[in-house]
Amino acid sequence: MSQISQISLSQELTCRPLDTYEEILEFLKDPPSWRTLCTELKPHSQQAIRNVDINKDFGKTFLETPQTFCHYMTDTEDLVERQSIKKLPKTLVCHDMANGYHDDCVVDGTNDHEAYTFYNWGGIDIFCYFSHHLVTIPPLGWINIGHAHGVQVIGTIITEWSEGSTFWENILSSEEKMEEFANALVYIAKTLSFDGWLLNVENKVSRPRELVAFVRLLHGKLHAALPHPLLIWYDSVTVAGHLNWQNCLNEKNRAFFDACDGIFTNYSWSENEVRESAVAAGDRLTDVYVGIDVWGRNFYGGGQFNTQEAVKVAHSHGCSLAVFAPAWTHEARSDASCDVDMFTPKVNTYEQFLLRERALWGSLWPYLNTKLPCALPFASSFCRGQGNKRRFYGEVISPGPWYNLRHMQYQPNSSHGPHGYLLSVLENIINASRHGLFKDKAEMTRCRRSLELTRSGLSIKDTKKSSFDSRSESQLSVVKETKSETAGEEDNTIPVEEKEEKNENEEKSTKSRKVTDAFRNLFKITPSKDAVEQPEQNTAAAGAGADLDTGAEASDTSMIQTSLNLRLGQNPKKIRLGLAPVPNELECLQPYFKDSFIGGSCLKLNPSDKVDPAHRCVRLLHCDFPIDGDLIACVVTKNLSNHPEQYLNVILRVLPASGAEMKIVLFGGIVSEGKSPPASGSSVSYILPFNCNPGFKDIQKYMMLNEPGFYIPVENHFGWNVRYYLVSGVGGVGGARVAGVDCRTGRAEGPILLGHFGLCQHSKVNKVFSL
């Protein structure tokens, strides 16, 4: 192949922006071939969950009451009330990373498996791809994965400085040119299946009335041509044509707001300006997107890990959010003022990114809303679109590292908790590191056991009574743990022998222990008067090099962890938060890149660790799947070599049309002679795998004929266990809905891999069985 042909092919397989009007016209004549790979937006439920409702113990200041959005109590926690999405504020993520178009723009992907990716799709509504080119077209991968998660994806039109003034002078000079430009923008979006534009005019305009008319024209054409249209105006030029950022909605930019779907305010706002915007918006309150600059440039609260302070202000006034440049977590990894490597130099750069990303979005999560997938069939292997190797049904099909966002799969929408990190005032972390962190013989930085026990030891009642005083003198603190108020209630998802083990552990929890004052500069603890003292931990497990899966005692209150107890004070602008890892604490849903079923990663479920011995129950998905007939479920798991006895139960939380909630437990254990799953009750039903049932061949036939993309082979030579379940008789009159998918490990200790989960309708049984 000639060099010219190679260049041509490379350009054809690369998503690119358009820098001139001539390039726009060229696009109209010859759109890129990758347009055929673009997918449409997948509908999600018209209801959503306010994350603040998931944890009823949410505090006024997030950091004073760390939230857990992944754990639950199996029998005592009701499903969260759903709200109409029309009434909820929205979250827009504006992705600005080094002017865009890096590894993400290559259609066939690259081999940089540590390139930036975004995976918190469940909490956002709109994804905007931003750069400083005239027309920023979202790359293919972002379009497809955003649409798979029900997220609208938009590009950016930006003009700046004198060149921008000249451009608009030409476009606005006649109705014909305005019409031509608007048609071109609609054609680009429609051809590539994305949903609209952010319009950012950052230059003086000599014809401001015509500009307002153009915005109205473009808005109308987008709504006439696209299924999910969106046009957002950026707060820059005023109705008088002046470049004058208002930082709010007011009469100087109101005409643009009235002509489109919303306004994205500039970032240098005050709380009073947010309040004024809310008043000015009236019944269009959620169309005001308050600009949130994660980099913190001239921005309320300083951004970065303090971003949640600004988000809290917008949230309190009911406005939507426009989170700008959250890829700061990836770009600024080497920033010594906030980077984790000043504490743990052995953590590689990508692990730093994962830690930073989890801490940032964990701090924002209470103020967001969770979208609910509602279309069946549903299937995901949870790949993040990157990995050290690529696998298909467990077999390695590409032995090298890779990155391609269009191969990302649906991500869990409930996986946040304060696991594995401390997010605190930087000087307090430094003080803690002097007293509470130490280096072992391998030069790895570790937390002293007393800090770990403090994190896991506070109950819900304790956290409300905790206080922080950086000036306090040394004192001996007794950390106490209250028994769960619901501990006496029956848990029907736990086998009998494990209930006995649980009761034995609860008796041990009456033993007391003392926690030294080594971390007096990090937080102080005021124990509850009604607390029951903590048990002593296994001495062997307390060592720095102990196995993460040994020596953990069960705890009813460990569902709520405390990563820190800080009062941020009255002036958040002066606060700078830093990040430090807790090496012995694991995510309950951890991305696992060393193995996978389909793609480059799967999920590793960690039911316990040295800090919190009772993850065990974890949310995988909030959802709204309708049940029309029977269901077929597919669960693929794999045991790790050091825990071959572990198994996973997947729990479908079903809401019938009438009556109480039901739990359908897809039993993952081995049924042998003398052993069986717990008996089903009125509210809990256990379903065994259908693989060995004589009727399974008919189920296979049904899937192959009706759901060919859903079916995966049962036979597997790479250690993965593929189980199918037939769930019958749950629809009832008027139908029912699967409102949640939860996971519970069968045993209290030891991780297990979840490689795939799928759910599809089974409504044509008679027709297929007659073949």
Tab-separated table of N, CA and C in Angstrom, residues 546-661:
chain	number	residue	atom	x	y	z
A	546	ALA	N	-0.947	-9.196	55.948
A	546	ALA	CA	-1.931	-10.275	56.070
A	546	ALA	C	-2.798	-10.374	54.831
A	547	ASP	N	-3.333	-11.584	54.621
A	547	ASP	CA	-4.250	-11.821	53.502
A	547	ASP	C	-5.488	-10.965	53.676
A	548	LEU	N	-5.901	-10.295	52.612
A	548	LEU	CA	-7.065	-9.417	52.692
A	548	LEU	C	-8.342	-10.169	53.029
A	549	ASP	N	-8.370	-11.476	52.812
A	549	ASP	CA	-9.612	-12.212	52.957
A	549	ASP	C	-9.681	-13.020	54.238
A	550	THR	N	-8.779	-12.768	55.190
A	550	THR	CA	-8.790	-13.557	56.417
A	550	THR	C	-8.942	-12.647	57.623
A	551	GLY	N	-9.424	-13.242	58.715
A	551	GLY	CA	-9.463	-12.539	59.990
A	551	GLY	C	-10.523	-11.479	60.108
A	552	ALA	N	-11.540	-11.458	59.255
A	552	ALA	CA	-12.549	-10.418	59.314
A	552	ALA	C	-13.762	-10.900	60.084
A	553	GLU	N	-14.239	-10.057	60.999
A	553	GLU	CA	-15.439	-10.379	61.754
A	553	GLU	C	-16.641	-9.727	61.087
A	554	ALA	N	-17.774	-10.410	61.102
A	554	ALA	CA	-18.996	-9.855	60.507
A	554	ALA	C	-19.474	-8.674	61.330
A	555	SER	N	-20.085	-7.708	60.679
A	555	SER	CA	-20.546	-6.510	61.363
A	555	SER	C	-21.803	-5.995	60.705
A	556	ASP	N	-22.853	-5.740	61.492
A	556	ASP	CA	-24.103	-5.264	60.933
A	556	ASP	C	-24.011	-3.815	60.482
A	557	THR	N	-23.127	-3.032	61.109
A	557	THR	CA	-23.087	-1.607	60.814
A	557	THR	C	-22.015	-1.234	59.810
A	558	SER	N	-21.294	-2.206	59.299
A	558	SER	CA	-20.212	-1.882	58.389
A	558	SER	C	-20.709	-1.487	57.011
A	559	MET	N	-22.017	-1.534	56.781
A	559	MET	CA	-22.549	-1.050	55.517
A	559	MET	C	-22.298	0.447	55.360
A	560	ILE	N	-22.273	1.164	56.476
A	560	ILE	CA	-21.989	2.593	56.436
A	560	ILE	C	-20.576	2.798	56.948
A	561	GLN	N	-19.675	3.185	56.066
A	561	GLN	CA	-18.290	3.395	56.452
A	561	GLN	C	-18.014	4.874	56.645
A	562	THR	N	-17.034	5.164	57.435
A	562	THR	CA	-16.639	6.546	57.651
A	562	THR	C	-15.218	6.733	57.160
A	563	SER	N	-15.071	7.517	56.105
A	563	SER	CA	-13.731	7.773	55.599
A	563	SER	C	-13.101	8.982	56.267
A	564	LEU	N	-13.909	9.871	56.777
A	564	LEU	CA	-13.406	11.010	57.535
A	564	LEU	C	-14.577	11.728	58.161
A	565	ASN	N	-14.299	12.548	59.158
A	565	ASN	CA	-15.318	13.342	59.820
A	565	ASN	C	-14.799	14.768	59.926
A	566	LEU	N	-15.175	15.578	58.959
A	566	LEU	CA	-14.640	16.934	58.889
A	566	LEU	C	-15.765	17.942	58.797
A	567	ARG	N	-15.584	19.079	59.426
A	567	ARG	CA	-16.463	20.207	59.201
A	567	ARG	C	-15.696	21.191	58.319
A	568	LEU	N	-16.269	21.492	57.164
A	568	LEU	CA	-15.526	22.276	56.173
A	568	LEU	C	-15.495	23.760	56.512
A	569	GLY	N	-16.300	24.185	57.504
A	569	GLY	CA	-16.262	25.598	57.864
A	569	GLY	C	-17.186	26.437	57.006
A	570	GLN	N	-17.228	27.720	57.276
A	570	GLN	CA	-18.151	28.620	56.604
A	570	GLN	C	-17.632	29.136	55.275
A	571	ASN	N	-16.347	29.022	55.028
A	571	ASN	CA	-15.782	29.567	53.791
A	571	ASN	C	-15.117	28.451	53.000
A	572	PRO	N	-15.878	27.765	52.158
A	572	PRO	CA	-15.307	26.624	51.429
A	572	PRO	C	-14.235	27.024	50.427
A	573	LYS	N	-14.160	28.295	50.053
A	573	LYS	CA	-13.171	28.714	49.072
A	573	LYS	C	-11.747	28.547	49.599
A	574	LYS	N	-11.590	28.493	50.904
A	574	LYS	CA	-10.256	28.388	51.474
A	574	LYS	C	-9.837	26.945	51.721
A	575	ILE	N	-10.740	26.002	51.454
A	575	ILE	CA	-10.451	24.599	51.717
A	575	ILE	C	-9.799	23.967	50.496
A	576	ARG	N	-8.775	23.159	50.725
A	576	ARG	CA	-8.187	22.364	49.668
A	576	ARG	C	-8.143	20.922	50.139
A	577	LEU	N	-8.847	20.075	49.415
A	577	LEU	CA	-8.905	18.678	49.802
A	577	LEU	C	-7.831	17.876	49.077
A	578	GLY	N	-7.295	16.898	49.766
A	578	GLY	CA	-6.324	15.990	49.177
A	578	GLY	C	-6.846	14.563	49.236
A	579	LEU	N	-6.121	13.678	48.601
A	579	LEU	CA	-6.541	12.290	48.493
A	579	LEU	C	-5.435	11.370	48.976
A	580	ALA	N	-5.798	10.427	49.824
A	580	ALA	CA	-4.850	9.401	50.266
A	580	ALA	C	-5.549	8.054	50.215
A	581	PRO	N	-4.863	7.022	49.765
A	581	PRO	CA	-5.487	5.697	49.669
A	581	PRO	C	-5.452	4.953	50.992
A	582	VAL	N	-6.377	4.054	51.178
A	582	VAL	CA	-6.352	3.095	52.281
A	582	VAL	C	-6.094	1.733	51.636
A	583	PRO	N	-4.863	1.275	51.650
A	583	PRO	CA	-4.482	0.099	50.848
A	583	PRO	C	-5.271	-1.165	51.153
A	584	ASN	N	-5.724	-1.340	52.377
A	584	ASN	CA	-6.385	-2.590	52.738
A	584	ASN	C	-7.888	-2.577	52.522
A	585	GLU	N	-8.405	-1.507	51.943
A	585	GLU	CA	-9.842	-1.422	51.708
A	585	GLU	C	-10.124	-1.591	50.222
A	586	LEU	N	-11.078	-2.452	49.881
A	586	LEU	CA	-11.377	-2.789	48.498
A	586	LEU	C	-12.744	-2.260	48.095
A	587	GLU	N	-12.893	-1.948	46.804
A	587	GLU	CA	-14.210	-1.648	46.275
A	587	GLU	C	-15.062	-2.905	46.315
A	588	CYS	N	-16.345	-2.727	46.587
A	588	CYS	CA	-17.206	-3.914	46.561
A	588	CYS	C	-17.438	-4.368	45.127
A	589	LEU	N	-17.498	-3.437	44.170
A	589	LEU	CA	-17.555	-3.768	42.746
A	589	LEU	C	-16.295	-3.206	42.099
A	590	GLN	N	-15.320	-4.028	41.922
A	590	GLN	CA	-14.002	-3.586	41.467
A	590	GLN	C	-13.769	-3.985	40.017
A	591	PRO	N	-13.359	-3.046	39.169
A	591	PRO	CA	-13.006	-3.444	37.796
A	591	PRO	C	-11.809	-4.381	37.828
A	592	TYR	N	-11.897	-5.472	37.103
A	592	TYR	CA	-10.873	-6.506	37.143
A	592	TYR	C	-10.340	-6.697	35.728
A	593	PHE	N	-9.083	-6.318	35.519
A	593	PHE	CA	-8.493	-6.326	34.182
A	593	PHE	C	-7.650	-7.572	33.906
A	594	LYS	N	-7.428	-8.393	34.920
A	594	LYS	CA	-6.577	-9.564	34.732
A	594	LYS	C	-7.303	-10.700	34.024
A	595	ASP	N	-8.607	-10.639	34.011
A	595	ASP	CA	-9.393	-11.677	33.356
A	595	ASP	C	-10.721	-11.053	32.950
A	596	SER	N	-11.407	-11.673	32.015
A	596	SER	CA	-12.721	-11.187	31.603
A	596	SER	C	-13.400	-12.273	30.781
A	597	PHE	N	-14.712	-12.157	30.658
A	597	PHE	CA	-15.483	-13.105	29.851
A	597	PHE	C	-15.629	-12.581	28.424
A	598	ILE	N	-16.092	-11.341	28.286
A	598	ILE	CA	-16.155	-10.670	26.985
A	598	ILE	C	-15.555	-9.282	27.143
A	599	GLY	N	-14.534	-8.958	26.378
A	599	GLY	CA	-13.911	-7.640	26.454
A	599	GLY	C	-12.600	-7.666	27.194
A	600	GLY	N	-12.306	-6.556	27.888
A	600	GLY	CA	-11.008	-6.444	28.544
A	600	GLY	C	-11.075	-6.364	30.045
A	601	SER	N	-12.282	-6.402	30.626
A	601	SER	CA	-12.410	-6.346	32.075
A	601	SER	C	-13.750	-6.926	32.478
A	602	CYS	N	-13.846	-7.285	33.750
A	602	CYS	CA	-15.106	-7.746	34.307
A	602	CYS	C	-15.224	-7.132	35.696
A	603	LEU	N	-16.135	-7.622	36.513
A	603	LEU	CA	-16.292	-7.118	37.869
A	603	LEU	C	-15.817	-8.159	38.870
A	604	LYS	N	-15.054	-7.701	39.830
A	604	LYS	CA	-14.652	-8.546	40.954
A	604	LYS	C	-15.448	-8.101	42.171
A	605	LEU	N	-16.227	-9.010	42.739
A	605	LEU	CA	-17.009	-8.702	43.916
A	605	LEU	C	-16.215	-9.076	45.153
A	606	ASN	N	-15.972	-8.091	45.995
A	606	ASN	CA	-15.197	-8.286	47.215
A	606	ASN	C	-16.140	-8.234	48.414
A	607	PRO	N	-16.542	-9.370	48.960
A	607	PRO	CA	-17.494	-9.338	50.069
A	607	PRO	C	-16.892	-8.896	51.385
A	608	SER	N	-15.571	-8.864	51.475
A	608	SER	CA	-14.943	-8.458	52.726
A	608	SER	C	-13.524	-7.984	52.443
A	609	ASP	N	-13.000	-7.205	53.368
A	609	ASP	CA	-11.593	-6.846	53.339
A	609	ASP	C	-11.169	-6.580	54.778
A	610	LYS	N	-9.949	-6.140	54.975
A	610	LYS	CA	-9.446	-5.960	56.327
A	610	LYS	C	-10.057	-4.757	57.026
A	611	VAL	N	-10.637	-3.855	56.250
A	611	VAL	CA	-11.245	-2.676	56.847
A	611	VAL	C	-12.720	-2.899	57.127
A	612	ASP	N	-13.415	-3.448	56.148
A	612	ASP	CA	-14.850	-3.684	56.279
A	612	ASP	C	-15.141	-5.143	55.980
A	613	PRO	N	-15.467	-5.943	56.980
A	613	PRO	CA	-15.650	-7.375	56.759
A	613	PRO	C	-17.035	-7.772	56.273
A	614	ALA	N	-17.855	-6.828	55.858
A	614	ALA	CA	-19.229	-7.211	55.528
A	614	ALA	C	-19.797	-6.434	54.357
A	615	HIS	N	-19.089	-6.403	53.219
A	615	HIS	CA	-19.713	-5.846	52.013
A	615	HIS	C	-20.883	-6.741	51.643
A	616	ARG	N	-20.593	-7.883	51.132
A	616	ARG	CA	-21.497	-9.004	50.927
A	616	ARG	C	-22.691	-8.685	50.038
A	617	CYS	N	-23.538	-7.750	50.424
A	617	CYS	CA	-24.715	-7.399	49.633
A	617	CYS	C	-24.428	-6.117	48.866
A	618	VAL	N	-24.613	-6.146	47.567
A	618	VAL	CA	-24.241	-4.979	46.763
A	618	VAL	C	-25.248	-4.793	45.640
A	619	ARG	N	-25.552	-3.535	45.355
A	619	ARG	CA	-26.411	-3.222	44.221
A	619	ARG	C	-25.595	-3.286	42.939
A	620	LEU	N	-26.172	-3.864	41.920
A	620	LEU	CA	-25.569	-3.872	40.604
A	620	LEU	C	-26.259	-2.859	39.699
A	621	LEU	N	-27.585	-2.896	39.694
A	621	LEU	CA	-28.355	-2.014	38.817
A	621	LEU	C	-29.645	-1.563	39.482
A	622	HIS	N	-29.940	-0.283	39.372
A	622	HIS	CA	-31.305	0.195	39.497
A	622	HIS	C	-31.885	0.120	38.081
A	623	CYS	N	-33.102	-0.366	37.936
A	623	CYS	CA	-33.635	-0.554	36.591
A	623	CYS	C	-35.155	-0.466	36.604
A	624	ASP	N	-35.760	-0.640	35.445
A	624	ASP	CA	-37.207	-0.569	35.303
A	624	ASP	C	-37.630	-1.462	34.132
A	625	PHE	N	-37.232	-2.747	34.215
A	625	PHE	CA	-37.500	-3.680	33.135
A	625	PHE	C	-38.928	-4.225	33.236
A	626	PRO	N	-39.751	-4.068	32.202
A	626	PRO	CA	-41.102	-4.633	32.237
A	626	PRO	C	-41.067	-6.145	32.047
A	627	ILE	N	-41.982	-6.838	32.717
A	627	ILE	CA	-42.084	-8.290	32.580
A	627	ILE	C	-43.365	-8.608	31.827
A	628	ASP	N	-43.207	-9.171	30.667
A	628	ASP	CA	-44.348	-9.561	29.843
A	628	ASP	C	-44.221	-11.057	29.575
A	629	GLY	N	-44.720	-11.860	30.492
A	629	GLY	CA	-44.535	-13.297	30.393
A	629	GLY	C	-43.435	-13.754	31.322
A	630	ASP	N	-42.624	-14.694	30.860
A	630	ASP	CA	-41.516	-15.209	31.657
A	630	ASP	C	-40.229	-14.481	31.287
A	631	LEU	N	-39.208	-14.713	32.122
A	631	LEU	CA	-37.897	-14.122	31.886
A	631	LEU	C	-36.844	-15.213	31.765
A	632	ILE	N	-35.828	-14.938	30.956
A	632	ILE	CA	-34.622	-15.762	30.913
A	632	ILE	C	-33.486	-14.893	31.440
A	633	ALA	N	-32.787	-15.419	32.429
A	633	ALA	CA	-31.640	-14.703	32.981
A	633	ALA	C	-30.377	-15.506	32.723
A	634	CYS	N	-29.282	-14.804	32.477
A	634	CYS	CA	-27.983	-15.452	32.258
A	634	CYS	C	-26.973	-14.829	33.209
A	635	VAL	N	-26.306	-15.651	33.982
A	635	VAL	CA	-25.288	-15.189	34.930
A	635	VAL	C	-24.012	-15.976	34.681
A	636	VAL	N	-22.904	-15.271	34.483
A	636	VAL	CA	-21.616	-15.914	34.221
A	636	VAL	C	-20.636	-15.505	35.312
A	637	THR	N	-20.112	-16.465	36.028
A	637	THR	CA	-19.179	-16.191	37.115
A	637	THR	C	-17.936	-17.055	36.972
A	638	LYS	N	-16.928	-16.697	37.766
A	638	LYS	CA	-15.692	-17.487	37.790
A	638	LYS	C	-15.092	-17.412	39.180
A	639	ASN	N	-14.685	-18.554	39.690
A	639	ASN	CA	-14.036	-18.594	40.994
A	639	ASN	C	-12.556	-18.324	40.869
A	640	LEU	N	-12.011	-17.615	41.834
A	640	LEU	CA	-10.574	-17.427	41.917
A	640	LEU	C	-9.970	-18.596	42.681
A	641	SER	N	-8.715	-18.908	42.383
A	641	SER	CA	-8.107	-20.149	42.862
A	641	SER	C	-8.067	-20.261	44.382
A	642	ASN	N	-7.938	-19.140	45.092
A	642	ASN	CA	-7.827	-19.224	46.548
A	642	ASN	C	-9.188	-19.256	47.249
A	643	HIS	N	-10.283	-19.179	46.464
A	643	HIS	CA	-11.619	-19.255	47.070
A	643	HIS	C	-12.545	-20.061	46.154
A	644	PRO	N	-12.254	-21.333	45.982
A	644	PRO	CA	-13.035	-22.161	45.037
A	644	PRO	C	-14.459	-22.427	45.501
A	645	GLU	N	-14.773	-22.223	46.787
A	645	GLU	CA	-16.098	-22.532	47.316
A	645	GLU	C	-17.060	-21.346	47.243
A	646	GLN	N	-16.554	-20.169	46.888
A	646	GLN	CA	-17.410	-18.984	46.847
A	646	GLN	C	-18.446	-19.117	45.729
A	647	TYR	N	-19.607	-18.543	45.925
A	647	TYR	CA	-20.608	-18.514	44.862
A	647	TYR	C	-21.399	-17.214	44.966
A	648	LEU	N	-22.174	-16.931	43.933
A	648	LEU	CA	-22.863	-15.648	43.834
A	648	LEU	C	-24.350	-15.860	43.585
A	649	ASN	N	-25.164	-15.233	44.404
A	649	ASN	CA	-26.597	-15.161	44.162
A	649	ASN	C	-26.925	-13.802	43.557
A	650	VAL	N	-27.676	-13.804	42.470
A	650	VAL	CA	-28.161	-12.562	41.865
A	650	VAL	C	-29.631	-12.419	42.218
A	651	ILE	N	-30.003	-11.266	42.761
A	651	ILE	CA	-31.345	-11.053	43.288
A	651	ILE	C	-32.085	-10.054	42.415
A	652	LEU	N	-33.190	-10.509	41.820
A	652	LEU	CA	-34.057	-9.620	41.053
A	652	LEU	C	-35.132	-9.095	41.999
A	653	ARG	N	-35.212	-7.785	42.125
A	653	ARG	CA	-36.225	-7.180	42.999
A	653	ARG	C	-37.410	-6.797	42.115
A	654	VAL	N	-38.505	-7.521	42.261
A	654	VAL	CA	-39.643	-7.426	41.354
A	654	VAL	C	-40.796	-6.692	42.028
A	655	LEU	N	-41.368	-5.736	41.310
A	655	LEU	CA	-42.560	-5.028	41.763
A	655	LEU	C	-43.758	-5.510	40.956
A	656	PRO	N	-44.628	-6.305	41.539
A	656	PRO	CA	-45.837	-6.728	40.823
A	656	PRO	C	-46.761	-5.527	40.602
A	657	ALA	N	-47.728	-5.705	39.713
A	657	ALA	CA	-48.689	-4.635	39.466
A	657	ALA	C	-49.466	-4.318	40.739
A	658	SER	N	-49.682	-5.313	41.551
A	658	SER	CA	-50.323	-5.107	42.844
A	658	SER	C	-49.677	-6.048	43.846
A	659	GLY	N	-49.629	-5.625	45.079
A	659	GLY	CA	-49.037	-6.474	46.099
A	659	GLY	C	-47.641	-6.025	46.474
A	660	ALA	N	-47.025	-6.763	47.392
A	660	ALA	CA	-45.721	-6.399	47.934
A	660	ALA	C	-44.595	-6.822	47.003
A	661	GLU	N	-43.441	-6.228	47.231
A	661	GLU	CA	-42.261	-6.549	46.443
A	661	GLU	C	-41.869	-8.014	46.621
